[in-house]
Short mmCIF file of C-alpha atoms in Angstrom, two decimals:
data_model
loop_
_atom_site.label_atom_id
_atom_site.label_comp_id
_atom_site.label_asym_id
_atom_site.label_seq_id
_atom_site.Cartn_x
_atom_site.Cartn_y
_atom_site.Cartn_z
CA UNK A 1 102.50 96.56 77.06
CA UNK A 2 99.29 97.09 79.02
CA UNK A 3 97.17 95.68 75.63
CA UNK A 4 99.23 93.32 74.84
CA UNK A 5 98.69 92.12 78.79
CA UNK A 6 95.32 92.05 78.76
CA UNK A 7 95.23 89.94 76.17
CA UNK A 8 97.11 86.85 77.87
CA UNK A 9 95.28 83.95 79.79
CA UNK A 10 95.43 83.90 83.66
CA UNK A 11 97.09 80.98 83.98
CA UNK A 12 100.34 82.35 81.30
CA UNK A 13 100.10 85.67 82.90
CA UNK A 14 100.68 84.29 86.26
CA UNK A 15 103.61 81.67 84.63
CA UNK A 16 105.54 85.26 83.95
CA UNK A 17 104.77 86.50 87.49
CA UNK A 18 106.64 83.75 88.70
CA UNK A 19 109.40 84.48 85.91
CA UNK A 20 109.85 88.26 87.46
CA UNK A 21 109.41 87.09 90.86
CA UNK A 22 111.87 84.59 91.07
CA UNK A 23 114.56 87.09 88.57
CA UNK A 24 113.81 89.08 91.31
CA UNK A 25 113.99 88.36 94.47
CA UNK A 26 116.39 85.00 93.61
CA UNK A 27 118.35 86.51 90.64
CA UNK A 28 117.92 83.50 88.21
CA UNK A 29 115.14 80.83 86.66
CA UNK A 30 114.45 78.31 84.55
CA UNK A 31 112.73 75.49 82.84
CA UNK A 32 112.91 73.60 85.08
CA UNK A 33 111.59 76.22 87.86
CA UNK A 34 108.54 76.09 85.62
CA UNK A 35 108.30 72.83 85.55
CA UNK A 36 108.50 72.12 89.21
CA UNK A 37 106.04 74.94 90.21
CA UNK A 38 103.48 74.97 87.90
CA UNK A 39 103.44 71.02 86.26
CA UNK A 40 104.16 72.14 82.53
CA UNK A 41 105.54 70.81 79.74
CA UNK A 42 109.68 71.47 78.86
CA UNK A 43 108.07 73.05 75.48
CA UNK A 44 105.11 74.78 78.04
CA UNK A 45 108.06 75.95 80.32
CA UNK A 46 110.75 77.76 77.02
CA UNK A 47 107.21 79.53 75.58
CA UNK A 48 106.90 81.44 78.98
CA UNK A 49 110.78 82.26 79.14
CA UNK A 50 110.43 83.73 75.11
CA UNK A 51 107.21 85.07 76.03
CA UNK A 52 108.79 86.89 78.39
CA UNK A 53 111.83 87.83 76.66
CA UNK A 54 109.50 89.57 74.08
CA UNK A 55 107.81 92.01 76.75
CA UNK A 56 111.24 92.71 78.55
CA UNK A 57 114.23 91.84 76.72
CA UNK A 58 116.27 93.32 78.72
CA UNK A 59 115.22 92.06 81.93
CA UNK A 60 117.09 88.27 81.15
CA UNK A 61 120.41 87.13 79.64
CA UNK A 62 120.97 83.74 78.80
CA UNK A 63 124.70 82.67 81.21
CA UNK A 64 125.86 79.82 79.62
CA UNK A 65 128.08 78.29 81.93
CA UNK A 66 125.39 78.20 84.67
CA UNK A 67 122.79 77.25 81.76
CA UNK A 68 119.75 78.99 83.76
CA UNK A 69 118.78 82.89 82.87
CA UNK A 70 119.52 85.38 84.96
CA UNK A 71 119.29 88.78 86.13
CA UNK A 72 119.70 91.34 83.28
CA UNK A 73 121.73 94.63 84.37
CA UNK A 74 119.07 96.20 82.90
CA UNK A 75 116.12 95.04 84.97
CA UNK A 76 112.90 96.75 85.49
CA UNK A 77 109.51 95.04 86.63
CA UNK A 78 107.48 94.84 83.84
CA UNK A 79 104.26 92.23 85.75
CA UNK A 80 105.02 92.51 89.62
CA UNK A 81 105.48 95.28 91.76
CA UNK A 82 108.64 94.29 93.74
CA UNK A 83 106.64 93.64 97.31
CA UNK A 84 108.88 93.54 100.65
CA UNK A 85 105.84 93.18 103.15
CA UNK A 86 104.20 90.14 100.46
CA UNK A 87 107.58 88.38 100.38
CA UNK A 88 108.21 88.15 103.94
CA UNK A 89 104.66 87.12 104.67
CA UNK A 90 105.42 84.66 102.32
CA UNK A 91 108.19 83.69 104.30
CA UNK A 92 106.41 82.93 107.64
CA UNK A 93 103.66 81.44 106.47
CA UNK A 94 105.92 79.01 104.85
CA UNK A 95 107.88 78.95 107.89
CA UNK A 96 104.61 78.60 110.70
CA UNK A 97 103.13 76.09 108.56
CA UNK A 98 99.95 77.81 107.06
CA UNK A 99 101.62 77.84 103.29
CA UNK A 100 103.31 74.65 101.81
CA UNK A 101 106.95 74.60 101.16
CA UNK A 102 105.94 74.01 96.78
CA UNK A 103 103.58 75.94 96.91
CA UNK A 104 105.71 79.04 97.36
CA UNK A 105 107.28 81.19 95.10
CA UNK A 106 111.05 81.77 97.04
CA UNK A 107 113.21 79.23 95.87
CA UNK A 108 115.99 79.84 98.49
CA UNK A 109 114.43 80.41 102.01
CA UNK A 110 116.43 82.37 104.37
CA UNK A 111 116.39 81.15 107.99
CA UNK A 112 113.61 82.27 110.12
CA UNK A 113 112.70 82.37 113.27
CA UNK A 114 109.58 84.27 115.34
CA UNK A 115 108.67 84.99 119.00
CA UNK A 116 106.64 82.34 118.79
CA UNK A 117 102.61 83.59 119.86
CA UNK A 118 99.64 80.89 121.31
CA UNK A 119 98.04 79.29 119.03
CA UNK A 120 94.36 80.43 119.10
CA UNK A 121 92.11 77.32 118.61
CA UNK A 122 89.28 78.80 116.23
CA UNK A 123 87.16 75.75 114.94
CA UNK A 124 87.30 76.10 111.40
CA UNK A 125 82.94 75.06 111.45
CA UNK A 126 82.55 78.38 113.84
CA UNK A 127 84.63 80.49 110.95
CA UNK A 128 82.42 79.03 108.37
CA UNK A 129 78.92 79.90 110.55
CA UNK A 130 80.16 83.17 111.31
CA UNK A 131 81.14 84.05 107.96
CA UNK A 132 78.23 83.13 106.50
CA UNK A 133 75.90 85.26 108.94
CA UNK A 134 78.00 88.02 107.57
CA UNK A 135 77.41 86.77 103.45
CA UNK A 136 73.98 86.48 104.32
CA UNK A 137 72.73 89.26 107.13
CA UNK A 138 71.92 86.59 109.64
CA UNK A 139 71.60 86.80 113.42
CA UNK A 140 73.38 83.66 114.61
CA UNK A 141 72.86 81.73 118.33
CA UNK A 142 76.53 81.34 120.49
CA UNK A 143 77.54 79.85 123.45
CA UNK A 144 79.92 82.56 124.50
CA UNK A 145 82.50 82.67 127.32
CA UNK A 146 83.53 86.12 128.35
CA UNK A 147 85.78 86.55 130.95
CA UNK A 148 83.45 88.94 133.22
CA UNK A 149 80.79 85.84 133.80
CA UNK A 150 82.36 82.17 135.86
CA UNK A 151 79.76 79.89 132.51
CA UNK A 152 79.28 80.25 129.35
CA UNK A 153 75.57 81.94 128.11
CA UNK A 154 74.07 81.66 124.73
CA UNK A 155 73.11 85.23 123.36
CA UNK A 156 72.48 86.55 119.82
CA UNK A 157 74.85 88.25 118.08
CA UNK A 158 74.41 89.76 114.34
CA UNK A 159 78.35 89.77 112.69
CA UNK A 160 79.10 91.74 109.91
CA UNK A 161 82.98 91.77 109.61
CA UNK A 162 86.06 90.02 110.53
CA UNK A 163 88.97 91.51 112.84
CA UNK A 164 92.20 91.04 113.67
CA UNK A 165 94.15 92.43 116.90
CA UNK A 166 97.17 91.55 116.05
CA UNK A 167 97.22 88.32 118.51
CA UNK A 168 93.50 86.80 118.57
CA UNK A 169 90.61 87.14 115.46
CA UNK A 170 86.93 88.33 116.31
CA UNK A 171 84.25 89.30 114.76
CA UNK A 172 82.46 92.39 115.28
CA UNK A 173 78.57 91.99 115.79
CA UNK A 174 75.76 93.82 116.72
CA UNK A 175 74.59 91.71 120.00
CA UNK A 176 70.89 91.29 120.87
CA UNK A 177 71.48 90.72 124.55
CA UNK A 178 73.84 93.86 125.38
CA UNK A 179 72.02 95.62 122.59
CA UNK A 180 75.44 97.15 121.64
CA UNK A 181 78.01 96.45 119.08
CA UNK A 182 81.25 94.30 120.31
CA UNK A 183 83.83 92.36 119.32
CA UNK A 184 83.36 88.35 120.29
CA UNK A 185 86.44 86.46 119.67
CA UNK A 186 86.27 83.54 118.05
CA UNK A 187 88.21 81.20 120.01
CA UNK A 188 86.18 81.88 122.16
CA UNK A 189 82.78 81.26 120.81
CA UNK A 190 81.88 77.40 122.31
CA UNK A 191 78.82 76.10 120.02
CA UNK A 192 76.46 77.46 117.23
CA UNK A 193 72.80 76.07 117.05
CA UNK A 194 71.02 78.30 115.23
CA UNK A 195 70.06 81.40 112.76
CA UNK A 196 67.14 83.57 112.14
CA UNK A 197 67.46 86.95 109.57
CA UNK A 198 68.85 90.20 111.09
CA UNK A 199 68.30 93.78 110.43
CA UNK A 200 70.69 95.22 111.96
CA UNK A 201 73.13 97.06 110.11
CA UNK A 202 76.55 97.38 109.49
CA UNK A 203 76.58 101.09 108.31
CA UNK A 204 74.92 101.84 112.38
CA UNK A 205 78.17 100.66 113.78
CA UNK A 206 79.92 104.00 114.18
CA UNK A 207 83.36 102.77 115.72
CA UNK A 208 83.56 100.25 112.98
CA UNK A 209 82.46 103.22 110.27
CA UNK A 210 84.78 105.80 111.24
CA UNK A 211 88.28 106.37 111.46
CA UNK A 212 91.29 108.19 114.40
CA UNK A 213 94.21 109.07 113.24
CA UNK A 214 97.53 108.67 115.13
CA UNK A 215 100.58 110.50 114.89
CA UNK A 216 103.34 109.10 116.57
CA UNK A 217 106.83 110.70 116.59
CA UNK A 218 109.62 109.41 117.96
CA UNK A 219 110.06 110.17 121.69
CA UNK A 220 110.66 112.81 122.99
CA UNK A 221 113.73 112.00 125.39
CA UNK A 222 115.87 110.31 122.85
CA UNK A 223 118.68 111.77 121.25
CA UNK A 224 118.94 112.83 117.61
CA UNK A 225 120.51 110.24 116.53
CA UNK A 226 117.95 107.59 118.05
CA UNK A 227 115.34 109.84 116.77
CA UNK A 228 116.40 109.96 113.13
CA UNK A 229 116.90 105.90 113.60
CA UNK A 230 112.99 105.01 114.88
CA UNK A 231 111.74 107.82 112.11
CA UNK A 232 113.48 105.31 109.36
CA UNK A 233 111.86 102.23 111.34
CA UNK A 234 108.41 103.96 110.95
CA UNK A 235 108.63 105.37 107.42
CA UNK A 236 108.36 108.96 109.87
CA UNK A 237 108.53 112.34 107.81
CA UNK A 238 108.68 115.13 109.17
CA UNK A 239 109.60 113.68 112.99
CA UNK A 240 106.07 112.03 112.29
CA UNK A 241 104.12 109.29 110.32
CA UNK A 242 99.96 108.65 110.35
CA UNK A 243 98.08 105.88 110.91
CA UNK A 244 94.54 105.34 110.28
CA UNK A 245 92.59 103.25 112.21
CA UNK A 246 89.27 101.86 112.50
CA UNK A 247 88.18 103.03 116.14
CA UNK A 248 86.51 99.38 116.78
CA UNK A 249 90.46 98.99 116.97
CA UNK A 250 91.87 102.03 118.26
CA UNK A 251 92.35 99.84 121.80
CA UNK A 252 94.11 97.00 120.29
CA UNK A 253 96.79 99.46 117.83
CA UNK A 254 97.53 101.50 120.86
CA UNK A 255 97.72 98.22 122.84
CA UNK A 256 100.28 96.71 120.26
CA UNK A 257 102.31 100.12 119.71
CA UNK A 258 102.80 100.58 123.16
CA UNK A 259 100.80 103.86 123.88
CA UNK A 260 98.70 102.39 125.72
CA UNK A 261 99.89 103.74 128.72
CA UNK A 262 101.92 106.59 130.39
CA UNK A 263 105.16 107.15 127.81
CA UNK A 264 107.19 107.93 130.62
CA UNK A 265 106.41 104.59 132.45
CA UNK A 266 109.01 102.71 130.31
CA UNK A 267 112.88 103.90 129.14
CA UNK A 268 112.85 105.81 126.39
CA UNK A 269 114.71 103.63 124.53
CA UNK A 270 112.20 100.84 125.47
CA UNK A 271 109.27 103.01 124.74
CA UNK A 272 110.71 104.17 121.24
CA UNK A 273 107.95 106.32 120.25
CA UNK A 274 105.26 108.36 121.74
CA UNK A 275 100.92 109.58 120.28
CA UNK A 276 101.13 113.10 119.18
CA UNK A 277 97.75 113.76 119.17
CA UNK A 278 96.70 112.36 122.85
CA UNK A 279 92.76 113.72 122.36
CA UNK A 280 91.92 110.93 119.00
CA UNK A 281 91.33 109.12 122.23
CA UNK A 282 88.52 110.83 123.79
CA UNK A 283 87.31 112.49 120.60
CA UNK A 284 83.38 112.46 120.93
CA UNK A 285 82.58 110.57 117.06
CA UNK A 286 79.00 109.96 118.31
#
């Protein structure tokens, strides 16, 4: 199988993955699906379906009454590993307007809604400059509005990574003004005017390069049944789950999980989880 797959052209393999995606998630696929998604001819679509049958004869059968191929009872994925997270990310991307409807592999989108997140205005030219500086190991001069000063200030920063805190995008950078590695929100970069070579090494950013492991368990005041449900929600085993996070993102992770405050400050049913190894917050890592 692997030898056969290694000889497939990328476009062909992508269409075979698409066939499998549709079979797994929708339960059926036909020639017109391939023609609409990839702009291939009738003959090419037929060839792809026959090729797929050659690889996985038990995965689909032709339903004459519906005039379509349907998922076989012995279906086993051969070209992709079904991934709920990828399906849901695609659904969210279409609903949020990030991905065009026709670019999604999902045929029949289920109704979807999400809690609104305020749009953070990241200028594409700003993002391009930051990414370019990361690639070239350069420093850039940015006009940055921090909340600690009433007016924006020009400062030199040497960015080395992009970060996301769950709500906002920032760049991790060495600030030449403060002589420290810090997070700079992309939406607060008002202007970029110059760039220059930088000798700052990303390896010197200890908080970025070291990981903290959070051990999370159900709130001890929950009933046994409630605790089991929370364990299922978070994929816990033996009453706990370990989550690795870069130390630079530790504060954001704790805040997003609701672990940045005293667990007794909220009702157990609202708090739901607790940090079992609170010492991780205060560990000396330098």
